XYZ file of N, CA and C in Angstrom:
552
model
N -4.875 -42.452 -12.157
C -3.821 -41.480 -11.914
C -4.294 -40.395 -11.080
N -3.520 -40.075 -9.969
C -3.731 -38.835 -9.382
C -3.093 -37.730 -9.827
N -3.562 -36.471 -9.662
C -2.874 -35.299 -10.087
C -1.769 -35.154 -9.056
N -0.622 -34.577 -9.281
C 0.535 -34.340 -8.360
C 0.974 -32.815 -8.489
N 0.988 -32.118 -7.445
C 1.271 -30.713 -7.218
C 2.527 -30.517 -7.946
N 3.481 -31.257 -8.006
C 4.944 -31.215 -8.435
C 4.992 -31.374 -10.087
N 4.086 -31.979 -10.588
C 3.911 -32.482 -12.156
C 2.941 -31.595 -12.840
N 1.943 -31.054 -12.171
C 0.687 -30.604 -12.764
C 0.897 -29.267 -13.404
N 0.324 -28.795 -14.342
C -0.202 -27.419 -14.811
C -1.334 -27.227 -15.264
N -1.944 -25.951 -15.001
C -3.350 -25.666 -15.527
C -3.370 -25.001 -16.976
N -4.386 -25.756 -17.816
C -4.477 -25.081 -19.102
C -6.044 -24.475 -19.213
N -6.096 -23.238 -19.427
C -7.471 -22.643 -19.652
C -7.568 -22.310 -21.062
N -8.664 -22.778 -21.797
C -8.943 -22.658 -23.263
C -10.053 -21.645 -23.488
N -9.976 -20.774 -24.089
C -10.713 -19.754 -24.619
C -11.949 -19.291 -23.962
N -11.997 -19.082 -22.647
C -13.069 -18.848 -21.758
C -13.408 -17.330 -22.093
N -13.969 -17.145 -23.264
C -14.178 -15.545 -23.706
C -15.574 -15.290 -23.577
N -15.558 -13.746 -23.605
C -16.952 -13.010 -23.457
C -17.818 -13.524 -24.510
N -17.456 -13.459 -25.571
C -18.518 -13.719 -26.860
C -18.861 -15.158 -26.975
N -18.087 -16.181 -26.156
C -18.213 -17.482 -26.480
C -19.259 -18.022 -25.203
N -18.881 -17.409 -24.012
C -19.567 -18.131 -22.870
C -21.116 -17.867 -22.718
N -21.632 -16.841 -23.167
C -23.058 -16.814 -23.193
C -23.848 -18.049 -23.784
N -23.183 -18.547 -24.814
C -23.882 -19.478 -25.715
C -23.678 -20.940 -24.975
N -22.601 -21.174 -24.138
C -22.273 -22.355 -23.636
C -23.318 -22.961 -22.684
N -23.747 -24.224 -22.814
C -24.503 -24.924 -21.989
C -23.985 -25.018 -20.632
N -24.906 -24.567 -19.703
C -24.256 -24.468 -18.350
C -22.858 -23.559 -18.130
N -22.908 -22.577 -18.814
C -21.796 -21.665 -18.980
C -21.291 -20.993 -17.452
N -22.258 -20.693 -16.948
C -21.943 -20.205 -15.547
C -21.240 -21.055 -14.627
N -21.679 -22.325 -14.677
C -21.124 -23.446 -13.830
C -19.691 -23.820 -14.338
N -19.528 -23.670 -15.530
C -18.098 -23.969 -16.159
C -17.311 -22.923 -15.616
N -17.588 -21.661 -15.764
C -16.817 -20.404 -15.138
C -16.391 -20.672 -13.682
N -17.453 -21.076 -12.829
C -17.198 -21.089 -11.490
C -16.198 -22.481 -11.225
N -16.393 -23.445 -12.121
C -15.673 -24.527 -11.817
C -14.024 -24.050 -12.151
N -13.877 -23.345 -13.275
C -12.592 -23.005 -13.778
C -11.996 -21.969 -12.670
N -12.945 -21.098 -12.108
C -12.531 -20.326 -10.921
C -11.848 -21.098 -9.880
N -12.562 -22.153 -9.528
C -11.873 -23.004 -8.368
C -10.609 -23.773 -8.851
N -10.461 -23.982 -10.034
C -9.222 -24.739 -10.359
C -8.041 -23.565 -10.568
N -8.343 -22.221 -10.934
C -7.363 -21.369 -10.635
C -7.013 -21.068 -9.344
N -8.004 -21.133 -8.158
C -7.533 -20.967 -6.888
C -6.599 -22.344 -6.487
N -6.872 -23.323 -7.117
C -6.151 -24.463 -6.615
C -4.527 -24.235 -7.275
N -4.538 -23.682 -8.526
C -3.337 -23.488 -9.072
C -2.430 -22.281 -8.509
N -3.189 -21.277 -7.812
C -2.830 -20.510 -7.003
C -2.216 -20.943 -5.663
N -3.002 -21.746 -5.096
C -2.776 -22.243 -3.711
C -1.327 -23.038 -3.823
N -1.086 -23.864 -4.857
C -0.166 -24.708 -5.052
C 1.089 -24.151 -6.086
N 0.784 -22.889 -6.533
C 1.630 -22.290 -7.259
C 2.033 -23.146 -8.465
N 0.770 -23.715 -9.051
C 0.849 -24.448 -10.437
C 1.111 -23.383 -11.458
N 1.860 -23.781 -12.448
C 1.956 -22.949 -13.551
C 0.730 -22.929 -14.375
N 0.317 -21.983 -14.982
C -0.892 -21.899 -15.675
C -0.726 -21.177 -17.076
N -1.399 -21.779 -18.132
C -1.408 -21.468 -19.365
C -2.831 -21.004 -19.955
N -2.991 -19.986 -20.323
C -4.365 -19.498 -20.746
C -4.461 -18.912 -22.231
N -5.410 -19.519 -23.014
C -5.464 -19.059 -24.503
C -6.728 -18.092 -24.600
N -6.676 -17.467 -25.699
C -7.889 -16.642 -26.098
C -7.940 -16.777 -27.734
N -8.948 -17.261 -28.308
C -9.031 -17.445 -29.860
C -9.541 -16.335 -30.359
N -8.769 -15.752 -31.315
C -9.065 -14.510 -32.009
C -9.877 -13.581 -31.156
N -9.180 -12.978 -30.194
C -9.830 -12.043 -29.124
C -10.404 -10.820 -29.803
N -9.990 -10.414 -30.923
C -10.520 -9.189 -31.663
C -12.026 -9.462 -31.992
N -12.315 -10.707 -32.539
C -13.507 -11.141 -32.712
C -14.381 -11.566 -31.626
N -13.798 -12.508 -30.683
C -14.518 -13.266 -29.626
C -14.229 -12.508 -28.292
N -13.634 -11.564 -28.283
C -13.482 -10.894 -26.825
C -12.280 -11.372 -26.045
N -12.217 -10.798 -24.932
C -11.187 -11.297 -24.079
C -11.667 -12.501 -23.098
N -10.915 -12.771 -22.188
C -11.401 -14.001 -21.071
C -12.521 -13.060 -20.484
N -13.292 -13.806 -19.973
C -14.589 -13.360 -19.206
C -14.023 -12.654 -17.863
N -14.736 -11.547 -17.405
C -14.294 -10.794 -16.500
C -14.367 -11.386 -14.912
N -15.110 -12.198 -14.898
C -15.127 -13.018 -13.585
C -13.767 -14.014 -13.369
N -13.389 -14.265 -14.574
C -12.189 -15.374 -14.650
C -11.037 -14.303 -14.560
N -10.878 -13.165 -15.075
C -9.832 -12.248 -15.103
C -9.604 -11.743 -13.745
N -10.717 -11.564 -12.900
C -10.586 -11.127 -11.549
C -9.983 -12.242 -10.845
N -10.350 -13.484 -11.015
C -9.735 -14.653 -10.217
C -8.362 -14.959 -10.593
N -7.968 -14.679 -11.765
C -6.525 -14.784 -12.280
C -5.637 -13.724 -11.795
N -6.173 -12.436 -11.698
C -5.311 -11.605 -11.225
C -4.143 -11.306 -11.912
N -2.829 -11.589 -11.328
C -1.641 -11.199 -11.985
C -1.160 -12.477 -12.775
N -2.073 -13.588 -12.801
C -1.684 -14.799 -13.698
C -2.329 -14.539 -15.002
N -3.290 -13.603 -15.234
C -3.826 -13.314 -16.566
C -2.619 -12.833 -17.629
N -2.454 -13.721 -18.321
C -1.306 -13.545 -19.328
C -1.811 -14.302 -20.584
N -2.671 -13.942 -21.270
C -3.265 -14.789 -22.476
C -2.408 -14.989 -23.514
N -2.326 -16.082 -24.026
C -1.685 -16.384 -25.347
C -2.763 -16.394 -26.419
N -2.606 -15.439 -27.414
C -3.664 -15.512 -28.464
C -3.414 -16.514 -29.492
N -4.500 -17.085 -30.142
C -4.325 -17.919 -31.020
C -5.336 -17.979 -32.080
N -5.162 -18.628 -33.350
C -6.355 -18.618 -34.296
C -6.388 -20.278 -34.736
N -5.596 -21.060 -34.048
C -5.766 -22.559 -34.352
C -6.520 -22.846 -33.484
N -7.244 -24.006 -33.852
C -8.343 -24.572 -32.791
C -7.620 -25.293 -31.808
N -6.722 -26.119 -32.137
C -5.692 -26.803 -31.332
C -4.809 -25.642 -30.627
N -4.562 -25.703 -29.106
C -3.651 -24.948 -28.582
C -2.206 -24.969 -29.089
N -2.070 -26.380 -29.253
C -0.735 -27.110 -29.594
C -0.375 -26.437 -30.983
N -1.319 -26.025 -31.787
C -1.102 -25.343 -33.197
C -0.353 -23.859 -32.968
N -0.401 -23.147 -31.885
C -0.079 -21.931 -31.428
C 1.470 -22.106 -30.941
N 2.500 -21.545 -31.595
C 4.034 -22.053 -31.299
C 4.199 -21.452 -29.972
N 3.498 -20.248 -29.385
C 3.987 -20.039 -28.119
C 3.329 -20.765 -27.039
N 2.289 -21.372 -27.478
C 1.768 -22.118 -26.384
C 2.483 -23.544 -26.446
N 2.685 -24.152 -27.408
C 3.459 -25.197 -27.413
C 4.794 -25.122 -26.985
N 5.418 -23.987 -27.160
C 6.817 -23.669 -26.550
C 6.799 -23.746 -24.985
N 5.632 -23.191 -24.630
C 5.423 -23.056 -23.117
C 5.303 -24.179 -22.484
N 4.474 -24.989 -23.189
C 4.164 -26.386 -22.418
C 5.379 -27.530 -22.460
N 6.290 -27.343 -23.563
C 7.316 -28.227 -23.624
C 8.438 -27.465 -22.660
N 8.496 -26.332 -22.398
C 9.261 -25.714 -21.309
C 8.864 -26.390 -19.856
N 7.628 -26.542 -19.886
C 7.117 -26.920 -18.367
C 7.341 -28.367 -18.482
N 7.484 -29.106 -19.356
C 7.757 -30.567 -19.391
C 9.089 -30.776 -19.081
N 9.985 -29.906 -19.493
C 11.393 -29.752 -19.012
C 11.752 -29.484 -17.497
N 10.665 -28.999 -17.067
C 10.800 -28.686 -15.564
C 9.929 -29.977 -14.789
N 9.527 -30.849 -15.445
C 8.864 -32.006 -14.767
C 7.481 -32.051 -14.676
N 6.817 -31.032 -15.480
C 5.476 -30.811 -15.394
C 4.899 -31.612 -16.735
N 4.480 -32.808 -16.391
C 3.852 -33.733 -17.366
C 2.455 -33.962 -17.259
N 1.670 -33.228 -16.425
C 0.234 -33.365 -16.121
C -0.387 -32.279 -16.415
N -1.100 -32.173 -17.717
C -1.922 -30.992 -18.036
C -3.379 -31.215 -17.407
N -3.725 -30.186 -16.657
C -5.088 -30.187 -16.200
C -6.071 -29.277 -17.261
N -6.784 -29.750 -17.841
C -7.484 -28.938 -19.107
C -8.873 -28.600 -18.806
N -8.970 -27.190 -19.031
C -10.381 -26.536 -18.745
C -10.752 -25.627 -20.000
N -12.039 -25.348 -20.196
C -12.367 -24.281 -21.272
C -13.314 -24.847 -22.074
N -13.378 -23.903 -23.292
C -14.637 -24.125 -24.377
C -13.863 -24.098 -25.709
N -14.454 -24.715 -26.743
C -15.547 -25.481 -26.668
C -15.028 -26.981 -26.377
N -15.894 -27.735 -25.542
C -15.173 -29.007 -25.541
C -14.955 -30.053 -26.604
N -15.792 -29.853 -27.604
C -15.792 -30.622 -28.828
C -14.989 -30.068 -30.031
N -14.467 -28.869 -29.737
C -13.540 -28.146 -30.868
C -12.137 -27.919 -30.250
N -12.122 -26.664 -29.731
C -10.461 -26.366 -29.197
C -10.160 -27.246 -28.100
N -10.909 -27.563 -27.244
C -10.476 -28.403 -26.005
C -10.103 -29.700 -26.471
N -11.098 -30.325 -27.209
C -10.871 -31.700 -27.955
C -9.593 -31.634 -28.604
N -9.321 -30.886 -29.551
C -8.175 -31.069 -30.488
C -6.946 -30.796 -29.506
N -6.913 -29.827 -28.448
C -5.859 -29.620 -27.635
C -5.569 -30.812 -26.872
N -6.471 -31.600 -26.217
C -6.289 -32.901 -25.544
C -5.600 -33.813 -26.336
N -6.153 -34.123 -27.481
C -5.487 -34.970 -28.528
C -4.143 -34.722 -28.755
N -3.983 -33.590 -29.111
C -2.255 -33.196 -29.373
C -1.559 -33.356 -28.218
N -1.938 -32.947 -27.011
C -1.257 -33.323 -25.777
C -1.116 -34.680 -25.576
N -2.125 -35.509 -25.842
C -2.001 -36.839 -25.513
C -1.013 -37.628 -26.576
N -0.940 -37.158 -27.728
C -0.027 -37.590 -28.916
C 1.275 -37.270 -28.695
N 1.379 -36.003 -27.843
C 3.047 -35.744 -27.428
C 3.347 -36.355 -26.229
N 2.535 -37.135 -25.490
C 3.096 -37.838 -24.330
C 2.610 -37.177 -22.966
N 1.765 -36.017 -22.890
C 1.440 -35.622 -21.545
C 0.214 -36.468 -20.994
N 0.298 -36.346 -19.707
C -0.957 -37.223 -19.234
C -1.814 -35.886 -19.025
N -3.154 -36.367 -19.417
C -4.086 -35.395 -19.513
C -5.334 -35.524 -18.585
N -5.754 -34.564 -17.684
C -6.788 -34.644 -16.852
C -7.723 -33.673 -17.069
N -8.835 -34.082 -17.665
C -9.907 -33.052 -18.331
C -10.888 -32.879 -17.046
N -11.135 -31.688 -16.690
C -12.271 -31.275 -15.610
C -13.467 -31.225 -16.574
N -14.269 -32.293 -16.203
C -15.440 -32.491 -17.106
C -16.473 -31.436 -16.758
N -16.643 -30.869 -15.841
C -17.508 -29.848 -15.422
C -16.913 -28.485 -15.602
N -15.670 -28.378 -16.103
C -14.919 -27.164 -16.378
C -14.698 -26.979 -17.518
N -15.217 -27.559 -18.592
C -15.355 -27.648 -20.069
C -16.815 -27.438 -20.521
N -17.086 -26.909 -21.478
C -18.315 -26.734 -22.127
C -18.571 -26.656 -23.619
N -19.645 -26.830 -24.037
C -20.014 -26.675 -25.462
C -21.461 -25.933 -25.511
N -21.720 -25.224 -26.689
C -22.952 -24.768 -26.852
C -24.188 -25.848 -26.755
N -23.794 -27.083 -27.316
C -24.844 -28.063 -27.085
C -24.406 -29.374 -26.135
N -25.265 -29.634 -25.148
C -24.965 -30.464 -24.274
C -24.346 -31.965 -24.958
N -25.160 -32.248 -25.885
C -24.596 -33.634 -26.457
C -23.250 -33.523 -27.124
N -22.711 -32.418 -27.689
C -21.354 -32.135 -27.983
C -20.405 -32.277 -26.820
N -20.671 -31.583 -25.758
C -20.008 -31.640 -24.500
C -19.752 -33.093 -24.153
N -20.748 -33.833 -24.104
C -20.854 -35.229 -23.539
C -20.023 -36.239 -24.547
N -20.144 -35.874 -25.665
C -19.584 -36.710 -26.728
C -17.997 -36.559 -26.805
N -17.626 -35.230 -26.566
C -16.206 -34.957 -26.331
C -15.495 -35.615 -25.279
N -16.389 -35.600 -24.152
C -15.790 -36.289 -23.048
C -15.625 -37.680 -23.138
N -16.367 -38.378 -23.954
C -16.298 -39.711 -24.091
C -15.166 -40.119 -25.081
N -15.039 -39.134 -26.075
C -13.982 -39.394 -27.085
C -12.590 -39.301 -26.328
N -12.380 -38.147 -25.738
C -11.067 -37.992 -24.959
C -10.714 -39.038 -24.037
N -11.670 -39.448 -23.306
C -11.680 -40.514 -22.261
C -11.235 -41.884 -22.848
N -11.944 -42.378 -24.068
C -11.522 -43.400 -24.768
C -9.932 -43.490 -25.412
N -9.367 -42.093 -25.514
C -8.278 -41.785 -26.129
C -7.077 -41.917 -24.873
N -7.403 -42.030 -23.791
C -6.491 -42.117 -22.647
C -6.564 -40.783 -21.607
N -7.338 -39.594 -21.796
C -7.461 -38.600 -21.002
C -8.296 -39.105 -19.829
N -7.834 -38.712 -18.661
C -8.733 -38.982 -17.451
C -9.626 -37.736 -17.379
N -10.977 -38.281 -17.364
C -12.050 -37.376 -17.290
C -12.682 -37.384 -15.797
N -12.606 -36.123 -15.097
C -12.941 -35.984 -13.789
C -13.759 -34.712 -13.566
N -14.576 -34.814 -12.526
C -15.128 -33.433 -11.930
C -13.863 -32.530 -11.528
N -13.956 -31.212 -11.592
C -13.240 -30.495 -10.995
C -12.717 -30.718 -9.361
N -13.991 -30.938 -8.690
C -13.769 -31.171 -7.341
C -12.965 -32.418 -7.193
N -12.916 -33.348 -8.069
C -12.096 -34.592 -7.801
C -10.601 -34.239 -7.997
N -10.511 -33.484 -8.766
C -8.939 -32.901 -9.124
C -8.659 -32.182 -7.851
N -9.332 -31.217 -7.309
C -8.892 -30.492 -6.329
C -8.523 -31.460 -5.009
N -9.607 -32.296 -4.642
C -9.269 -33.248 -3.369
C -8.178 -34.200 -3.830
N -7.993 -34.642 -5.181
C -6.760 -35.415 -5.331
C -5.496 -34.601 -4.899
N -5.359 -33.322 -5.241
C -4.093 -32.515 -4.938
C -4.222 -32.182 -3.416
N -5.200 -31.966 -2.742
C -5.207 -31.843 -1.436
C -4.884 -32.785 -0.633
N -5.155 -34.133 -0.928
C -4.872 -35.244 -0.225
C -5.369 -35.533 1.348
N -5.605 -34.337 2.039
C -6.271 -34.256 3.322
C -6.603 -33.033 3.899
N -7.513 -33.196 4.806
C -8.114 -32.029 5.497
C -7.217 -31.469 6.603
N -7.469 -30.201 7.101
C -6.785 -29.757 7.988
C -5.459 -28.858 7.551
N -5.107 -28.947 6.319
C -3.828 -28.220 5.943
C -4.178 -26.678 5.553
N -3.269 -25.965 5.579
C -3.528 -24.598 5.010
C -4.054 -24.467 3.703
N -3.615 -25.487 2.769
C -4.011 -25.499 1.460
C -5.454 -25.800 1.341
N -6.002 -26.862 2.386
C -7.475 -27.332 2.432
C -8.035 -25.918 2.958
N -7.704 -25.259 3.943
C -8.561 -24.043 4.327
C -8.560 -22.995 3.016
N -7.647 -22.768 2.360
C -7.581 -21.835 1.267
C -8.566 -22.461 0.354
N -8.794 -23.519 0.137
C -9.654 -24.118 -0.904
C -11.188 -24.342 -0.379
N -11.456 -24.017 0.825
C -12.745 -24.287 1.367
C -13.894 -23.375 0.623
N -13.581 -22.303 0.439
C -14.654 -21.413 -0.167
C -15.012 -22.027 -1.457
N -14.211 -22.668 -2.123
C -14.536 -23.195 -3.545
C -15.128 -24.645 -3.559
N -15.152 -25.423 -2.368
C -15.720 -26.629 -2.383
C -17.077 -26.424 -1.710
N -17.955 -26.713 -2.445
C -19.531 -26.712 -2.242
C -20.123 -27.856 -2.237
């Protein structure tokens, strides 16, 4: 399945100051999430962002906050699955009522909060597209295992760039030109 600009929304899980320095390839994860934020802005996709216990883990990393701009509206949580946070769950169910049934998921950690969120979204009937290089864990083996697990459960695991090109569909458009700086 391809992502569809009229059905998709972006989920950013816990990309926080005190988590990212320990994430394997953390800088690459941040850059790939930024590219998907640019995609969301280009197509006016809804975006849902969480922060796990920000008092202890800090807020979303500054590079991402800058890219988000006015889209930076974090939902605070203490549950590992975003779906365990009532305001997140309410938001995504409202999006589904608007025809938004494709969740593009990014964030950390792949084998904890991202994994549990993806499983719960799948259980609730969403089509989940996990951006493999826009999620991360402290240990590479945990990251890879989480990708395998959610893929075996029905999530579509793809590079961020694949998601971008699926939505763009063709070159030469204003959207393609807007995304060029993020395609390397």
